[in-house]
PDB file of C-alpha atoms in Angstrom:
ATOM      1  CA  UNK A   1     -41.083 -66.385  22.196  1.00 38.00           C
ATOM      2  CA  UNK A   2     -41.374 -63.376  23.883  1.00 61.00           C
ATOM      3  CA  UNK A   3     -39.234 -61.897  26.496  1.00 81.00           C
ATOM      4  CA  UNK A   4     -40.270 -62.022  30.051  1.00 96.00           C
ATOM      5  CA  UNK A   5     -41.676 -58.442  30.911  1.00 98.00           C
ATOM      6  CA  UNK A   6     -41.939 -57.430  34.579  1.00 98.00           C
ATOM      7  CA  UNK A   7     -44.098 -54.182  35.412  1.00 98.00           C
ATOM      8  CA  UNK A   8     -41.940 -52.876  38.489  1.00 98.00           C
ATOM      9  CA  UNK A   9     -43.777 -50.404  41.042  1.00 98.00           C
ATOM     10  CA  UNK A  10     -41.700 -48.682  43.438  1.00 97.00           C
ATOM     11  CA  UNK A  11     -44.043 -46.704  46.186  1.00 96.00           C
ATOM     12  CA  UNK A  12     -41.922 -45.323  49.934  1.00 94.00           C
ATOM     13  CA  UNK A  13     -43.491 -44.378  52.753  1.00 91.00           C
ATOM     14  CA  UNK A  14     -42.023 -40.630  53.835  1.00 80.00           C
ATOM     15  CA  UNK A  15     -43.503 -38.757  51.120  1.00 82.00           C
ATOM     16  CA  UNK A  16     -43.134 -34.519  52.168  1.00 83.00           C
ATOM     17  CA  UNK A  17     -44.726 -33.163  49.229  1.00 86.00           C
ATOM     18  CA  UNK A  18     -47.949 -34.857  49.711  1.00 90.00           C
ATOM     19  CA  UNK A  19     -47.980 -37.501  52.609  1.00 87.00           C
ATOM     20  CA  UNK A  20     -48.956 -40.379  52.632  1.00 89.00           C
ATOM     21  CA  UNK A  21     -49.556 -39.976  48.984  1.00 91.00           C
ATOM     22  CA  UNK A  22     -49.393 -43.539  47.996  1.00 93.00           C
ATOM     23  CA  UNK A  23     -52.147 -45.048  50.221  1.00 93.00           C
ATOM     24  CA  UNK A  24     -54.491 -41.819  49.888  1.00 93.00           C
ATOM     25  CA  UNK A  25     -57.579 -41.851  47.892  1.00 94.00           C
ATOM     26  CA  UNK A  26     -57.390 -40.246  44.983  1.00 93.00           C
ATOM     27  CA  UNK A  27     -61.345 -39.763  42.913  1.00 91.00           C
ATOM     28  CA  UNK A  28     -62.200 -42.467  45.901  1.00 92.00           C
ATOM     29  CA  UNK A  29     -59.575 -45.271  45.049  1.00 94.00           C
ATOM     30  CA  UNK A  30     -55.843 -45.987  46.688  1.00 95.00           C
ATOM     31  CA  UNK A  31     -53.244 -43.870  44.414  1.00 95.00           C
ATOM     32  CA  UNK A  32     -51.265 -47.044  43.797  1.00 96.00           C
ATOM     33  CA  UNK A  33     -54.724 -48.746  42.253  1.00 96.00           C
ATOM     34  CA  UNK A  34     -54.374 -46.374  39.130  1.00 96.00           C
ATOM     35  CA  UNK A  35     -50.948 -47.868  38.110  1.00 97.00           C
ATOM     36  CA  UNK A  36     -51.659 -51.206  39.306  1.00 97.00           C
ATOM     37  CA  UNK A  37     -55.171 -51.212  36.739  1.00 96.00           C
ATOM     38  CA  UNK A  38     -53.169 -49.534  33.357  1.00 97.00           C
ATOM     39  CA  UNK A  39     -50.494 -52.411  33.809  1.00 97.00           C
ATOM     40  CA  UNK A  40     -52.952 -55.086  33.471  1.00 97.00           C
ATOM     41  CA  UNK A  41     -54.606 -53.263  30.826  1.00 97.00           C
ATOM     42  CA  UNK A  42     -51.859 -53.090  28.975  1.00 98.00           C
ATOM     43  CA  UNK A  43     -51.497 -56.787  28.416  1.00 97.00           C
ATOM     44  CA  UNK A  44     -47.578 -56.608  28.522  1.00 97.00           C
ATOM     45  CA  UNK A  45     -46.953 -57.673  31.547  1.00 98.00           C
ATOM     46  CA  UNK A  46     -45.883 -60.854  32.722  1.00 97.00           C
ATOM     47  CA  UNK A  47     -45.298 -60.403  36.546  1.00 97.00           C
ATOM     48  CA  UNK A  48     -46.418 -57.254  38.716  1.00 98.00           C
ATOM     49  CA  UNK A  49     -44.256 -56.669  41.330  1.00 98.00           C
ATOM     50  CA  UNK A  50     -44.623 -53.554  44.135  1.00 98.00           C
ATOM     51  CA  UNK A  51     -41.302 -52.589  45.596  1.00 97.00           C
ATOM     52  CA  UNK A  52     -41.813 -50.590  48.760  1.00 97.00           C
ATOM     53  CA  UNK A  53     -39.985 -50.726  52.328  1.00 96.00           C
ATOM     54  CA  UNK A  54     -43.465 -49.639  54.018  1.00 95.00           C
ATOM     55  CA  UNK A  55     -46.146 -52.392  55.191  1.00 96.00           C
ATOM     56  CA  UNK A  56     -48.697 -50.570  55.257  1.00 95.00           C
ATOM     57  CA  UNK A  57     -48.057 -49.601  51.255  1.00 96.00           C
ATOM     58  CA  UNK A  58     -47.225 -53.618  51.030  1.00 97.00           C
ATOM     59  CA  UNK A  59     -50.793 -54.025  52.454  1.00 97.00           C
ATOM     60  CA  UNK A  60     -52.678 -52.002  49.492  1.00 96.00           C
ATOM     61  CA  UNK A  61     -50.478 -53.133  46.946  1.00 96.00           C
ATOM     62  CA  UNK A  62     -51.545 -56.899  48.065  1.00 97.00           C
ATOM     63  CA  UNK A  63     -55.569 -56.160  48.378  1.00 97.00           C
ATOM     64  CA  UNK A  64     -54.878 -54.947  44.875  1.00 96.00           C
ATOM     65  CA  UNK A  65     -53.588 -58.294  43.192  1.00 94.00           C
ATOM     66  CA  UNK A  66     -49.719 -57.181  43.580  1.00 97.00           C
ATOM     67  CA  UNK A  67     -47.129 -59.543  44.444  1.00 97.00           C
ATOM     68  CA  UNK A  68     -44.879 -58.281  47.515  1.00 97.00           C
ATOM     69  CA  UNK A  69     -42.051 -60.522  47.217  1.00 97.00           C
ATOM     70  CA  UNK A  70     -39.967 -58.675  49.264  1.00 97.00           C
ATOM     71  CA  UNK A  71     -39.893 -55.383  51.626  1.00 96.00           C
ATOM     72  CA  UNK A  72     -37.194 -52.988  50.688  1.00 96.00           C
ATOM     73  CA  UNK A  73     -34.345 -51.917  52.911  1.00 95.00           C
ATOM     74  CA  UNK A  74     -35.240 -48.029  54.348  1.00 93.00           C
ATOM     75  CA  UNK A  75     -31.936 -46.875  53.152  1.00 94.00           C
ATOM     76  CA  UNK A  76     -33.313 -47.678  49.758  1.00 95.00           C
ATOM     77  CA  UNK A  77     -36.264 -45.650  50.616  1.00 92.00           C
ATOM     78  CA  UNK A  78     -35.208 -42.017  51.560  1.00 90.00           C
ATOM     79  CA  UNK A  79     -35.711 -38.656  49.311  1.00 87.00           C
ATOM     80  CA  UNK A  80     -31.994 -39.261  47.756  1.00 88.00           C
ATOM     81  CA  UNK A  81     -32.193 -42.734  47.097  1.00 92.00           C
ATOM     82  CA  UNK A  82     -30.995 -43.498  43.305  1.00 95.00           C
ATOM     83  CA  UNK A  83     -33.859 -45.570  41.521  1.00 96.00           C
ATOM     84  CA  UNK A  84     -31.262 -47.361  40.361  1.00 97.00           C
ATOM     85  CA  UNK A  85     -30.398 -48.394  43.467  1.00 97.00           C
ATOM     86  CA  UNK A  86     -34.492 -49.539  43.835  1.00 97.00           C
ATOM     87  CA  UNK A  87     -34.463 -51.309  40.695  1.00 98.00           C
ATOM     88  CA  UNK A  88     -31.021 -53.766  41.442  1.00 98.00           C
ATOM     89  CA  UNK A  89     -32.479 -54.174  44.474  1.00 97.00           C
ATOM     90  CA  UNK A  90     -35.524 -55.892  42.437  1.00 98.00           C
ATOM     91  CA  UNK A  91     -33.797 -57.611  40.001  1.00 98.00           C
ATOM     92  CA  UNK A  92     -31.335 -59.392  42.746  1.00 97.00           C
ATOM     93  CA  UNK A  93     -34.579 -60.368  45.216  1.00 97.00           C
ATOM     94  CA  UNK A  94     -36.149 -61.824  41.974  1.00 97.00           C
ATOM     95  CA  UNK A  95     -33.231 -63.461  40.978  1.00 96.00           C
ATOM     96  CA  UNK A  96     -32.434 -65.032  44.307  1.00 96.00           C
ATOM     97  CA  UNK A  97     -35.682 -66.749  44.235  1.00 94.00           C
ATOM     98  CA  UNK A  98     -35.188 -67.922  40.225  1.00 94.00           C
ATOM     99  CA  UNK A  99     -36.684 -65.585  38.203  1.00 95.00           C
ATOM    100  CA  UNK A 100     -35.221 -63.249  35.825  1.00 95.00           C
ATOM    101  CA  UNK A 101     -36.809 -60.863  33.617  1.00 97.00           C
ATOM    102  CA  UNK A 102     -36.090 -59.452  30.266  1.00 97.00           C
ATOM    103  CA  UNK A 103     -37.609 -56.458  30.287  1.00 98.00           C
ATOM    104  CA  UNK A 104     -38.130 -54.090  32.899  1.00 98.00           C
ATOM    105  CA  UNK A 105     -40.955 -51.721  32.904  1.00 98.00           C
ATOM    106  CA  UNK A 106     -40.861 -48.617  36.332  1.00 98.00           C
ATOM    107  CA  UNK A 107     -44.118 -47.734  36.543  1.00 98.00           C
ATOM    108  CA  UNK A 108     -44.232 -44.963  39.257  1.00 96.00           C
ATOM    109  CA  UNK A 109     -47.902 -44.028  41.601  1.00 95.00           C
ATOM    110  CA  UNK A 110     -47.577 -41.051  40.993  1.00 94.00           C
ATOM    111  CA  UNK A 111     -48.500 -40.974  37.580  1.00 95.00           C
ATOM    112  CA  UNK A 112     -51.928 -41.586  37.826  1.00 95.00           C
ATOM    113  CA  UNK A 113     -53.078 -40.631  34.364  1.00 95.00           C
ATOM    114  CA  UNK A 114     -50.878 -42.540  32.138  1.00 95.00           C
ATOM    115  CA  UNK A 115     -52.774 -45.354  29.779  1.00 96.00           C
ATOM    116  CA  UNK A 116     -51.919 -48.292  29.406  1.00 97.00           C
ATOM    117  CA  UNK A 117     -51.719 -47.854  25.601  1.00 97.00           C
ATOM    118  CA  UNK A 118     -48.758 -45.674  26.794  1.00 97.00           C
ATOM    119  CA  UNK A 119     -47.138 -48.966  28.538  1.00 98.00           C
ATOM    120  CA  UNK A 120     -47.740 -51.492  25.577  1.00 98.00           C
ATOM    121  CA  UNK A 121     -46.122 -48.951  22.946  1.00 98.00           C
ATOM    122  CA  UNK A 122     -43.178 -48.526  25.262  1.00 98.00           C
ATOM    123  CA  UNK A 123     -42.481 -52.075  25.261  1.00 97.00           C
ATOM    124  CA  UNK A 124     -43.587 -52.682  21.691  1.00 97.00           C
ATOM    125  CA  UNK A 125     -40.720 -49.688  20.709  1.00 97.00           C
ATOM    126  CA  UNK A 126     -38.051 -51.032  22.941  1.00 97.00           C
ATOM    127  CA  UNK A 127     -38.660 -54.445  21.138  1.00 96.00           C
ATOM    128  CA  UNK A 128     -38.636 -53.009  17.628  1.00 96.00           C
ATOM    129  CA  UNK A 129     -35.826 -50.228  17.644  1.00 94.00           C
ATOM    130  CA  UNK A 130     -33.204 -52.062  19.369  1.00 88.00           C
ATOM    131  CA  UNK A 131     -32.154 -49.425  21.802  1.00 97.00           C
ATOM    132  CA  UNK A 132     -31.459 -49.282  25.433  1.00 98.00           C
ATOM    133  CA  UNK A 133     -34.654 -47.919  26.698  1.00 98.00           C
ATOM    134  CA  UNK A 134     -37.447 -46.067  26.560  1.00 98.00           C
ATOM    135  CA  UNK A 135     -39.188 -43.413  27.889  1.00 98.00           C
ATOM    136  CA  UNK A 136     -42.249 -41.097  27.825  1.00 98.00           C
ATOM    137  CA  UNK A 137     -41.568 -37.387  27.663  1.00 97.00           C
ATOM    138  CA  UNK A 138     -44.204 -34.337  27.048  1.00 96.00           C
ATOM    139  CA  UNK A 139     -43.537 -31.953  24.697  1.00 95.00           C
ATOM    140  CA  UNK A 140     -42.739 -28.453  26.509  1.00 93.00           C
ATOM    141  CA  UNK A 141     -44.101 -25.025  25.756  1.00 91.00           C
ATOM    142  CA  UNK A 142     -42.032 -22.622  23.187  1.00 89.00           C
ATOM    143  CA  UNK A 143     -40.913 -20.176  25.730  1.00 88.00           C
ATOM    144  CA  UNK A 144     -39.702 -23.024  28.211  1.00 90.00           C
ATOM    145  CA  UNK A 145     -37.410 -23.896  25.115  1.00 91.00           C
ATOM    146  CA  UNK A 146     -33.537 -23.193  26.115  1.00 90.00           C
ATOM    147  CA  UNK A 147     -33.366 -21.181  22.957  1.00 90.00           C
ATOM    148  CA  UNK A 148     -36.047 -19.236  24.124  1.00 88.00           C
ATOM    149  CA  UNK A 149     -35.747 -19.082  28.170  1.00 89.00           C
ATOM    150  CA  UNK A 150     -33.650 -16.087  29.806  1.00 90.00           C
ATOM    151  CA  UNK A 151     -31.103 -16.104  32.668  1.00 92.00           C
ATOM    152  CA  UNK A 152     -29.664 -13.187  35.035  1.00 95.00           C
ATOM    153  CA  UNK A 153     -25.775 -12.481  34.760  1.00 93.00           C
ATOM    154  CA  UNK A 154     -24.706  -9.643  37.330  1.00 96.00           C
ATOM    155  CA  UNK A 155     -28.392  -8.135  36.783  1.00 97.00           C
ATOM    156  CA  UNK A 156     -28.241  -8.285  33.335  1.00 95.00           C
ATOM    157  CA  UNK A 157     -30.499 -10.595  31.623  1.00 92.00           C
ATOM    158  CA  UNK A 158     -29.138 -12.856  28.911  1.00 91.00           C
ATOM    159  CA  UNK A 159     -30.068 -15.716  26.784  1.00 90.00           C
ATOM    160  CA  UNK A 160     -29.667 -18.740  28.811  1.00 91.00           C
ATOM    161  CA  UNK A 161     -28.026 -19.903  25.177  1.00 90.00           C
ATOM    162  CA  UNK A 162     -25.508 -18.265  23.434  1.00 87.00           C
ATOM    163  CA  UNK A 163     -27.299 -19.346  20.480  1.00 86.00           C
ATOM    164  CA  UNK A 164     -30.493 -17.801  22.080  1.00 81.00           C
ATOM    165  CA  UNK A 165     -29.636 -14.252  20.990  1.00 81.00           C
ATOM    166  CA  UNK A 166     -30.557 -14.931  17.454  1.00 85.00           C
ATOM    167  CA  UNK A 167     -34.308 -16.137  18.662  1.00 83.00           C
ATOM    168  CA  UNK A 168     -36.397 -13.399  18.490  1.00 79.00           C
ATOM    169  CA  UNK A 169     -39.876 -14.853  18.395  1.00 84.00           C
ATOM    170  CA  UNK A 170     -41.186 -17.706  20.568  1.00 84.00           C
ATOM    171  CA  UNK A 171     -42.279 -19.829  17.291  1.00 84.00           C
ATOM    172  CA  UNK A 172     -38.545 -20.129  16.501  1.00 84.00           C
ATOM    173  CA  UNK A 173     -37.251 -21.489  19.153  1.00 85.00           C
ATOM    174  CA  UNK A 174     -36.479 -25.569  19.346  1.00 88.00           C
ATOM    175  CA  UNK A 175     -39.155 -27.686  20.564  1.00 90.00           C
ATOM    176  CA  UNK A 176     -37.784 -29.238  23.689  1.00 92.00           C
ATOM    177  CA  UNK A 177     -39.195 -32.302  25.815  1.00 95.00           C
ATOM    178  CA  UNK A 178     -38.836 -33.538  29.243  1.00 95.00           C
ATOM    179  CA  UNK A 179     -39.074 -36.904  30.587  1.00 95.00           C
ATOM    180  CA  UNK A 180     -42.798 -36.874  32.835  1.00 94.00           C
ATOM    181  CA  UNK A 181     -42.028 -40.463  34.551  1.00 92.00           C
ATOM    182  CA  UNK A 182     -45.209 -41.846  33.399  1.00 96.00           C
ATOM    183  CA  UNK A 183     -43.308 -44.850  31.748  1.00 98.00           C
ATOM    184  CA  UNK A 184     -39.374 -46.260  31.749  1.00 98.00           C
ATOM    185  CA  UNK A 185     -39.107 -49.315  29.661  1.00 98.00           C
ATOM    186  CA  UNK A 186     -35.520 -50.853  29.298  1.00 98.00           C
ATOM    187  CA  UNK A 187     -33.868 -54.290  29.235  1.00 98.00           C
ATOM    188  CA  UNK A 188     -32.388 -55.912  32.108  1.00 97.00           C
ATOM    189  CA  UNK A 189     -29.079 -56.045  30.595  1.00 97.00           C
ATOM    190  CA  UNK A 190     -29.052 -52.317  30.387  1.00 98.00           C
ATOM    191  CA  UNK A 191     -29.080 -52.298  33.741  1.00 98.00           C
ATOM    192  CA  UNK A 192     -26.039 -54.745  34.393  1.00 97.00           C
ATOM    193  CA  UNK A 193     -24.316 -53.109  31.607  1.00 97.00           C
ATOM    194  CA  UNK A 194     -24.518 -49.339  31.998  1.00 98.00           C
ATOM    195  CA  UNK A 195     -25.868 -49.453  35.917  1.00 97.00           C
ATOM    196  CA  UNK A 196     -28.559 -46.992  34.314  1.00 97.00           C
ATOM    197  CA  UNK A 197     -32.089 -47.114  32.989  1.00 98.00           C
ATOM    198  CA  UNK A 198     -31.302 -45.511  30.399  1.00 98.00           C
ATOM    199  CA  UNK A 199     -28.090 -46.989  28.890  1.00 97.00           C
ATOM    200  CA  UNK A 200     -26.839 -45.047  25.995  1.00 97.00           C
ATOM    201  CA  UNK A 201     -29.610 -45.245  23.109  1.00 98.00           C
ATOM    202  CA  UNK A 202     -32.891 -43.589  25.054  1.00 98.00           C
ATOM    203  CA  UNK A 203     -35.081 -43.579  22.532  1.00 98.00           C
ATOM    204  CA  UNK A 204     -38.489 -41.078  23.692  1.00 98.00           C
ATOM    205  CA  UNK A 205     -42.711 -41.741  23.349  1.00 98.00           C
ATOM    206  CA  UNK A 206     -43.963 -38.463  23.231  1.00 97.00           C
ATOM    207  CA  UNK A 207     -47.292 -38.353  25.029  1.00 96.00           C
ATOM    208  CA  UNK A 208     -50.055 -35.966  25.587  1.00 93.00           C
ATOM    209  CA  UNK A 209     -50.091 -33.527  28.397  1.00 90.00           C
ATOM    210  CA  UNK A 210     -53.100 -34.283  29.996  1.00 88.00           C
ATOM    211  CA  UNK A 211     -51.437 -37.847  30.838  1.00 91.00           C
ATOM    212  CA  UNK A 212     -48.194 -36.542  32.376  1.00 91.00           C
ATOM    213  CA  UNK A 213     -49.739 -34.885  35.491  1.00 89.00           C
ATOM    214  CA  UNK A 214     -47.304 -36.248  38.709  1.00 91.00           C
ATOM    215  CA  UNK A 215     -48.183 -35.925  41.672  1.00 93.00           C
ATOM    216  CA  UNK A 216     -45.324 -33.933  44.336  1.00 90.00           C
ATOM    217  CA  UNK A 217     -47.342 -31.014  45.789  1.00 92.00           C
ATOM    218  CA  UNK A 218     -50.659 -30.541  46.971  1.00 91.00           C
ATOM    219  CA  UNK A 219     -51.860 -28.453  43.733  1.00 93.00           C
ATOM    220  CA  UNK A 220     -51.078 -31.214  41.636  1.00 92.00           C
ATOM    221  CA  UNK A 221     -53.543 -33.826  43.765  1.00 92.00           C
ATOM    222  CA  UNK A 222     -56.241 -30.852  42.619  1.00 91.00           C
ATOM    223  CA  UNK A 223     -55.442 -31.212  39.511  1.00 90.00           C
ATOM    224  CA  UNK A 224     -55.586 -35.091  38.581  1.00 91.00           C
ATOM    225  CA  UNK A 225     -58.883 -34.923  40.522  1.00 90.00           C
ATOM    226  CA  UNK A 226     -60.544 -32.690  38.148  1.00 89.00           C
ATOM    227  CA  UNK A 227     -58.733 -34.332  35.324  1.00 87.00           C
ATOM    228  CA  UNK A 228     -60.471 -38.037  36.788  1.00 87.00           C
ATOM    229  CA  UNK A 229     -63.965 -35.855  37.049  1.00 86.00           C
ATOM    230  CA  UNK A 230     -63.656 -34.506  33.286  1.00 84.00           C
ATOM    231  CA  UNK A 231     -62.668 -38.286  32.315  1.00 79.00           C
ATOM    232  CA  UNK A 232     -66.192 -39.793  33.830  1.00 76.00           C
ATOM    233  CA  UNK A 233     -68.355 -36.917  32.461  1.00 76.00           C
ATOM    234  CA  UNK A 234     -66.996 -37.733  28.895  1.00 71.00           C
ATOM    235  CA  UNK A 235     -67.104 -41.761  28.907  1.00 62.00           C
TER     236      UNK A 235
END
């Protein structure tokens, strides 16, 4: 049998980079619609559950099909709250009312791009590799490498590496990722065990640029807009 997945959104009121970001139209539909539609897609889901301390967001998560078991506490909803913190939360309100997942998959608004291909292979790897969790990352340019990137040491500039002084040319450096937050996949017990979402085995699904766009400043709204326009013209 297969374990009990929940598809966990977390969306706070308070946004400074872009306000209101998570009730705005984006390409003429809520923000939060986007993530809500690629975890249904996905078919890996087995409950959908929004996690926000804002009733207005609780409002467009609900006309959207999305279960709002519970309003979160505001202290759980400031700019320096842990998503840790967010994700307990969750897991204790479910639990109180019987229900205990798995698998936990944080699917955050702001990621507007991500497939839901990208969801079922996160789950489908956490299931097969036996690790902790997983994660989608995006492959970074050559010279954003830490072989290749530069730092300035009492106006000198130096490799940000030691190792870095033997790099000469951009091809040689390391490829180096970064996690985009399009997808977090991890079991429950990771959570209880290691009070992370990542535990100690992250295991990474490398993705394709174009998906990883998130949204925190006004230039990046811009920018998944044209992204959505290029998407119609081509289907």
């Amino acid at each position: 049998m297969s374990d009990t997945v929940l598809g966990l959104i977390p969306a706070r009121a308070g946004s400074k980079g872009i306000p209101g970001k998570n009730t705005r139209l984006l390409h003429g539909r809520p923000l939060l619609a986007y993530t809500v539609q690629v975890a249904r897609e996905s078919g890996v889901i087995d409950r959908l559950v929004l996690s926000t301390e804002d009733k207005e967001i609780a409002a467009v998560g609900r006309a959207e099909g999305v279960e709002v078991p519970f309003l979160r506490p505001a202290a759980l909803a400031a700019d320096s709250s842990p998503m840790i913190d967010v994700v307990q939360h969750a897991l204790s309100e479910l639990d109180s009312k019987g229900w205990q997942p798995e698998i936990v998959v944080l699917l955050q608004p702001t990621s507007p791009l991500r497939e839901s291909a990208r969801v079922k292979q996160a789950v489908n790897m956490l299931r097969a590799e036996a690790c902790d969790s997983v994660v989608t990352v995006v492959e970074l340019a050559r010279h954003f490498s830490p072989d290749y990137v530069m730092r300035i040491e009492h106006g000198r500039l130096e490799p940000f590496l030691a190792t870095g002084s033997a790099v000469t040319r951009r091809q040689d450096a390391r490829l180096a990722y970064v996690r985009d937050g399009s997808v977090y996949a991890f079991w429950r017990e990771t959570v209880s065990k290691y009070g992370s979402i990542y535990g100690q085995d992250c295991r990474a699904l490398v993705i394709p640029s174009a998906e990883a766009v998130t949204l925190d400043v006004p230039s990046d709204w811009i920018e998944a807009e044209s992204e959505m326009r290029k998407r119609n013209r081509s289907s």
